[in-house]
């Protein structure tokens, strides 16, 4: 989809992939980017960046953002949390916290902003999911569950919006070098490279985006033999 002159709202833009997406959308020609953050700064070095307060786990905060960013044309559901823990031992509250942001946060943002996008003539919704939406790693059970459910919501969203002028893009990164995976030793792609790849994917109209070498390679195998990928991730 065309990004030039579009108004974009990105959740979780304070750091990591979200912060790089702000830059990448501007470089692709967006006219304004609302940088949603729980604790936004009040200054930016670029007048096209508009910091707004946005906690996706708070309906009050979402309502305020909906009014503040009423000219949004592309919504990027990027905010996310990851808590480690295996299925039998992770506290139930850990599941609740992961679902709160990764599932309900996306769903509530979609419900609030579909009418906004429609009133602005249509647009796009970009969901930052993960390879762990497709396959589970046992040490991240709450995150897996939340992101698999978020993928399901994203697919329902795409079906629901079919023919209504809003494109839905689902993004499945592999390991990215941000705070989220700090302390996990494995090959990771930089957040800036991943953000560039996501924006290129959206611009090219790719519905499903695998934005780094790990995600491309795992997806290629998954398409051929998802049981092999299941076994590989189970041993992580
Ligand atoms: N890193 C990876 O390897 C990887 C791989 C696949 C997918 N992803 C996905 O990519 C997205 C971005 O992750 P990241 O790697 O950039 O992680 P990150 O560096 O930990 O950043 C997470 C972002 O989400 C925000 N956030 C958390 N809870 C929020 C809430 N309730 N409301 C609004 N914002 C909230 C954080 O804001 P604060 O600064 O206020 O905490 C921060 O801006 C996530 O959806 C994640 O699941 C990451």
Short mmCIF file of C-alpha atoms and ligand atoms in Angstrom, two decimals:
data_model
loop_
_atom_site.label_atom_id
_atom_site.label_comp_id
_atom_site.label_asym_id
_atom_site.label_seq_id
_atom_site.Cartn_x
_atom_site.Cartn_y
_atom_site.Cartn_z
CA UNK A 1 0.00 0.00 0.00
CA UNK A 2 1.05 3.60 -0.55
CA UNK A 3 2.88 5.00 2.50
CA UNK A 4 3.77 8.40 1.09
CA UNK A 5 1.81 11.18 2.83
CA UNK A 6 0.04 8.71 5.12
CA UNK A 7 -0.60 9.28 8.83
CA UNK A 8 0.64 6.35 10.92
CA UNK A 9 0.06 5.41 14.56
CA UNK A 10 2.57 3.01 16.13
CA UNK A 11 2.01 1.44 19.56
CA UNK A 12 4.99 0.68 21.79
CA UNK A 13 7.15 3.25 20.01
CA UNK A 14 9.35 4.07 23.01
CA UNK A 15 12.08 1.57 22.09
CA UNK A 16 12.97 -1.56 20.15
CA UNK A 17 11.20 -2.36 16.89
CA UNK A 18 8.53 0.30 17.51
CA UNK A 19 11.06 3.14 17.67
CA UNK A 20 12.71 1.92 14.45
CA UNK A 21 9.31 1.66 12.76
CA UNK A 22 8.75 5.36 13.46
CA UNK A 23 11.96 6.16 11.57
CA UNK A 24 11.28 3.66 8.76
CA UNK A 25 7.74 4.92 8.07
CA UNK A 26 9.01 8.50 7.94
CA UNK A 27 11.80 7.49 5.56
CA UNK A 28 9.15 5.84 3.37
CA UNK A 29 7.31 9.16 3.15
CA UNK A 30 4.70 9.11 5.93
CA UNK A 31 3.58 12.67 6.63
CA UNK A 32 3.07 12.15 10.36
CA UNK A 33 3.75 9.34 12.81
CA UNK A 34 2.00 9.20 16.16
CA UNK A 35 4.54 7.54 18.44
CA UNK A 36 2.40 5.82 21.07
CA UNK A 37 4.11 5.20 24.40
CA UNK A 38 3.07 4.65 27.99
CA UNK A 39 5.41 7.46 29.02
CA UNK A 40 5.89 9.66 25.95
CA UNK A 41 8.52 12.38 25.88
CA UNK A 42 7.26 15.85 25.01
CA UNK A 43 10.06 16.74 22.58
CA UNK A 44 11.14 15.25 19.26
CA UNK A 45 13.77 16.36 16.79
CA UNK A 46 11.33 15.88 13.90
CA UNK A 47 8.04 17.79 13.69
CA UNK A 48 6.46 14.87 11.85
CA UNK A 49 6.74 12.70 15.00
CA UNK A 50 3.89 13.29 17.44
CA UNK A 51 4.37 11.55 20.78
CA UNK A 52 1.11 10.41 22.35
CA UNK A 53 0.37 8.66 25.59
CA UNK A 54 -0.97 5.21 24.88
CA UNK A 55 -1.20 2.19 27.17
CA UNK A 56 -2.87 -0.53 25.10
CA UNK A 57 -4.02 -2.33 28.25
CA UNK A 58 -6.15 0.67 29.29
CA UNK A 59 -9.45 1.36 27.53
CA UNK A 60 -9.39 4.93 28.83
CA UNK A 61 -5.94 5.48 27.30
CA UNK A 62 -7.07 3.96 23.98
CA UNK A 63 -10.13 6.23 23.90
CA UNK A 64 -7.97 9.30 24.44
CA UNK A 65 -5.56 8.19 21.69
CA UNK A 66 -8.49 7.59 19.34
CA UNK A 67 -9.51 11.26 19.72
CA UNK A 68 -5.95 12.59 19.61
CA UNK A 69 -4.94 10.57 16.52
CA UNK A 70 -8.22 10.89 14.62
CA UNK A 71 -6.47 11.34 11.26
CA UNK A 72 -4.69 7.95 11.46
CA UNK A 73 -4.63 5.93 8.22
CA UNK A 74 -2.22 3.13 9.17
CA UNK A 75 -2.31 1.51 12.62
CA UNK A 76 0.69 -0.55 13.70
CA UNK A 77 -0.02 -2.90 16.62
CA UNK A 78 3.54 -3.29 17.84
CA UNK A 79 3.38 -3.02 21.65
CA UNK A 80 4.18 -6.33 23.28
CA UNK A 81 5.46 -8.06 26.39
CA UNK A 82 7.23 -11.37 26.87
CA UNK A 83 7.48 -13.26 30.14
CA UNK A 84 9.51 -16.44 30.25
CA UNK A 85 8.20 -19.58 31.94
CA UNK A 86 7.13 -23.07 31.04
CA UNK A 87 3.55 -24.20 30.73
CA UNK A 88 3.30 -26.13 33.99
CA UNK A 89 5.09 -23.63 36.20
CA UNK A 90 4.45 -20.11 34.85
CA UNK A 91 2.07 -18.24 37.16
CA UNK A 92 -1.45 -17.82 35.83
CA UNK A 93 -0.94 -14.07 36.18
CA UNK A 94 1.92 -14.29 33.70
CA UNK A 95 -0.54 -15.62 31.13
CA UNK A 96 -2.95 -12.83 32.05
CA UNK A 97 -0.29 -10.12 31.62
CA UNK A 98 0.86 -11.46 28.23
CA UNK A 99 -2.72 -11.79 26.99
CA UNK A 100 -3.58 -8.31 28.30
CA UNK A 101 -1.10 -6.58 26.00
CA UNK A 102 -0.45 -8.99 23.13
CA UNK A 103 -4.04 -10.12 22.57
CA UNK A 104 -6.52 -7.74 24.20
CA UNK A 105 -4.35 -4.73 23.45
CA UNK A 106 -4.42 -5.49 19.72
CA UNK A 107 -8.12 -6.34 19.74
CA UNK A 108 -9.08 -3.16 21.61
CA UNK A 109 -6.90 -1.04 19.33
CA UNK A 110 -8.52 -2.65 16.25
CA UNK A 111 -12.02 -1.95 17.58
CA UNK A 112 -11.16 1.65 18.40
CA UNK A 113 -9.33 2.43 15.17
CA UNK A 114 -11.23 0.60 12.41
CA UNK A 115 -13.90 3.36 12.51
CA UNK A 116 -11.12 5.97 12.47
CA UNK A 117 -9.46 4.40 9.41
CA UNK A 118 -12.82 4.10 7.67
CA UNK A 119 -13.66 7.72 8.37
CA UNK A 120 -10.30 8.64 6.79
CA UNK A 121 -11.08 6.73 3.59
CA UNK A 122 -9.54 3.36 4.47
CA UNK A 123 -5.96 2.34 5.15
CA UNK A 124 -4.03 -0.46 6.81
CA UNK A 125 -3.47 -2.33 10.06
CA UNK A 126 -0.06 -3.91 10.66
CA UNK A 127 0.13 -6.55 13.39
CA UNK A 128 3.58 -7.34 14.76
CA UNK A 129 3.19 -11.00 15.65
CA UNK A 130 6.10 -13.49 15.85
CA UNK A 131 7.22 -16.87 14.53
CA UNK A 132 5.92 -18.05 17.93
CA UNK A 133 2.40 -17.37 16.64
CA UNK A 134 2.97 -20.36 14.34
CA UNK A 135 5.01 -22.62 16.58
CA UNK A 136 5.68 -22.80 20.34
CA UNK A 137 8.89 -22.54 22.32
CA UNK A 138 8.26 -24.23 25.67
CA UNK A 139 10.08 -21.65 27.80
CA UNK A 140 7.78 -18.87 26.58
CA UNK A 141 4.40 -20.54 27.08
CA UNK A 142 2.37 -17.46 28.03
CA UNK A 143 3.84 -15.43 25.17
CA UNK A 144 3.20 -18.27 22.69
CA UNK A 145 -0.43 -18.47 23.74
CA UNK A 146 -0.96 -14.73 23.52
CA UNK A 147 0.70 -14.41 20.12
CA UNK A 148 -1.06 -17.45 18.63
CA UNK A 149 -4.36 -15.93 19.77
CA UNK A 150 -3.30 -12.55 18.37
CA UNK A 151 -2.68 -14.22 14.99
CA UNK A 152 -6.17 -15.69 15.09
CA UNK A 153 -7.62 -12.26 15.85
CA UNK A 154 -5.56 -10.79 13.02
CA UNK A 155 -6.92 -13.38 10.58
CA UNK A 156 -10.48 -12.69 11.72
CA UNK A 157 -9.78 -9.00 11.32
CA UNK A 158 -8.59 -9.50 7.73
CA UNK A 159 -11.68 -11.54 6.89
CA UNK A 160 -13.98 -9.05 8.62
CA UNK A 161 -12.47 -6.08 6.79
CA UNK A 162 -12.40 -7.72 3.37
CA UNK A 163 -13.87 -5.33 0.84
CA UNK A 164 -13.94 -2.44 3.34
CA UNK A 165 -10.80 -0.66 2.14
CA UNK A 166 -8.53 -1.62 5.05
CA UNK A 167 -5.61 -3.96 4.35
CA UNK A 168 -4.35 -6.18 7.18
CA UNK A 169 -0.64 -7.06 7.28
CA UNK A 170 0.64 -9.77 9.63
CA UNK A 171 4.32 -9.75 10.53
CA UNK A 172 6.19 -12.77 11.92
CA UNK A 173 9.70 -11.77 13.06
CA UNK A 174 12.29 -14.25 14.29
CA UNK A 175 14.79 -13.19 16.95
CA UNK A 176 15.36 -9.43 17.00
CA UNK A 177 18.03 -7.60 18.99
CA UNK A 178 15.92 -5.58 21.45
CA UNK A 179 15.33 -5.47 25.22
CA UNK A 180 12.78 -8.26 24.80
CA UNK A 181 15.43 -10.88 24.09
CA UNK A 182 18.27 -9.29 26.07
CA UNK A 183 20.16 -12.07 27.81
CA UNK A 184 19.11 -14.73 25.29
CA UNK A 185 22.19 -15.81 23.35
CA UNK A 186 21.25 -16.55 19.75
CA UNK A 187 21.69 -14.92 16.35
CA UNK A 188 19.44 -11.86 16.14
CA UNK A 189 18.60 -9.30 13.47
CA UNK A 190 18.82 -5.61 14.31
CA UNK A 191 15.57 -3.77 15.01
CA UNK A 192 16.39 -1.23 12.30
CA UNK A 193 16.80 -3.92 9.61
CA UNK A 194 13.55 -5.59 10.72
CA UNK A 195 11.67 -2.27 10.69
CA UNK A 196 12.96 -1.46 7.19
CA UNK A 197 11.87 -4.88 5.98
CA UNK A 198 8.40 -4.51 7.54
CA UNK A 199 7.85 -1.15 5.87
CA UNK A 200 9.06 -2.54 2.53
CA UNK A 201 6.61 -5.43 2.93
CA UNK A 202 3.70 -3.11 3.68
CA UNK A 203 4.62 -0.87 0.74
CA UNK A 204 4.70 -3.90 -1.56
CA UNK A 205 1.31 -5.13 -0.34
CA UNK A 206 2.60 -8.40 1.17
CA UNK A 207 -0.15 -9.66 3.48
CA UNK A 208 2.21 -11.87 5.48
CA UNK A 209 5.66 -10.49 6.18
CA UNK A 210 8.71 -12.51 7.32
CA UNK A 211 11.12 -9.65 7.93
CA UNK A 212 14.46 -11.29 8.77
CA UNK A 213 16.60 -14.26 7.73
CA UNK A 214 15.46 -16.47 10.64
CA UNK A 215 11.78 -15.90 9.94
CA UNK A 216 12.22 -16.47 6.20
CA UNK A 217 14.08 -19.72 6.75
CA UNK A 218 11.75 -21.09 9.47
CA UNK A 219 8.68 -20.19 7.40
CA UNK A 220 10.11 -21.93 4.33
CA UNK A 221 10.52 -25.14 6.36
CA UNK A 222 7.17 -24.70 8.16
CA UNK A 223 5.33 -24.56 4.83
CA UNK A 224 6.91 -27.88 3.81
CA UNK A 225 6.91 -29.68 7.15
CA UNK A 226 5.40 -27.94 10.16
CA UNK A 227 6.02 -30.99 12.37
CA UNK A 228 9.77 -30.66 11.81
CA UNK A 229 9.61 -27.04 13.01
CA UNK A 230 7.47 -28.06 15.97
CA UNK A 231 10.13 -30.58 17.03
CA UNK A 232 12.97 -28.10 16.47
CA UNK A 233 11.32 -25.41 18.64
CA UNK A 234 10.28 -27.91 21.32
CA UNK A 235 13.94 -28.53 22.03
CA UNK A 236 14.72 -24.82 22.56
N1 LIG B 1 12.47 -8.94 19.96
C1 LIG B 1 12.10 -10.02 19.32
O1 LIG B 1 12.90 -10.97 19.15
C2 LIG B 1 10.73 -10.12 18.72
C3 LIG B 1 10.48 -11.22 17.88
C4 LIG B 1 9.22 -11.35 17.33
C5 LIG B 1 8.25 -10.43 17.60
N2 LIG B 1 8.50 -9.38 18.42
C6 LIG B 1 7.41 -8.46 18.70
O2 LIG B 1 7.77 -7.17 18.31
C7 LIG B 1 7.06 -6.21 19.09
C8 LIG B 1 8.04 -5.20 19.65
O3 LIG B 1 8.93 -5.90 20.50
P1 LIG B 1 10.42 -5.40 20.82
O4 LIG B 1 11.32 -6.52 20.53
O5 LIG B 1 10.65 -4.07 20.24
O6 LIG B 1 10.30 -5.34 22.41
P2 LIG B 1 10.76 -4.24 23.48
O7 LIG B 1 12.05 -3.64 23.08
O8 LIG B 1 10.66 -4.96 24.78
O9 LIG B 1 9.64 -3.12 23.35
C9 LIG B 1 8.32 -3.41 23.72
C10 LIG B 1 7.51 -2.16 23.50
O10 LIG B 1 6.15 -2.44 23.85
C11 LIG B 1 5.73 -1.42 24.76
N3 LIG B 1 4.65 -1.86 25.65
C12 LIG B 1 4.65 -2.89 26.53
N4 LIG B 1 3.47 -2.93 27.18
C13 LIG B 1 2.72 -1.90 26.70
C14 LIG B 1 1.43 -1.40 26.97
N5 LIG B 1 0.63 -1.96 27.90
N6 LIG B 1 0.98 -0.34 26.26
C15 LIG B 1 1.75 0.25 25.33
N7 LIG B 1 3.02 -0.13 25.05
C16 LIG B 1 3.48 -1.21 25.73
C17 LIG B 1 6.99 -1.03 25.52
O11 LIG B 1 6.78 0.21 26.15
P3 LIG B 1 7.55 0.65 27.52
O12 LIG B 1 8.85 1.27 27.07
O13 LIG B 1 6.62 1.61 28.15
O14 LIG B 1 7.75 -0.59 28.33
C18 LIG B 1 7.98 -0.99 24.37
O15 LIG B 1 7.86 0.20 23.65
C19 LIG B 1 6.32 -7.00 20.16
O16 LIG B 1 4.97 -7.18 19.79
C20 LIG B 1 7.05 -8.33 20.17
O17 LIG B 1 6.25 -9.38 20.62
C21 LIG B 1 9.73 -9.20 18.98
#
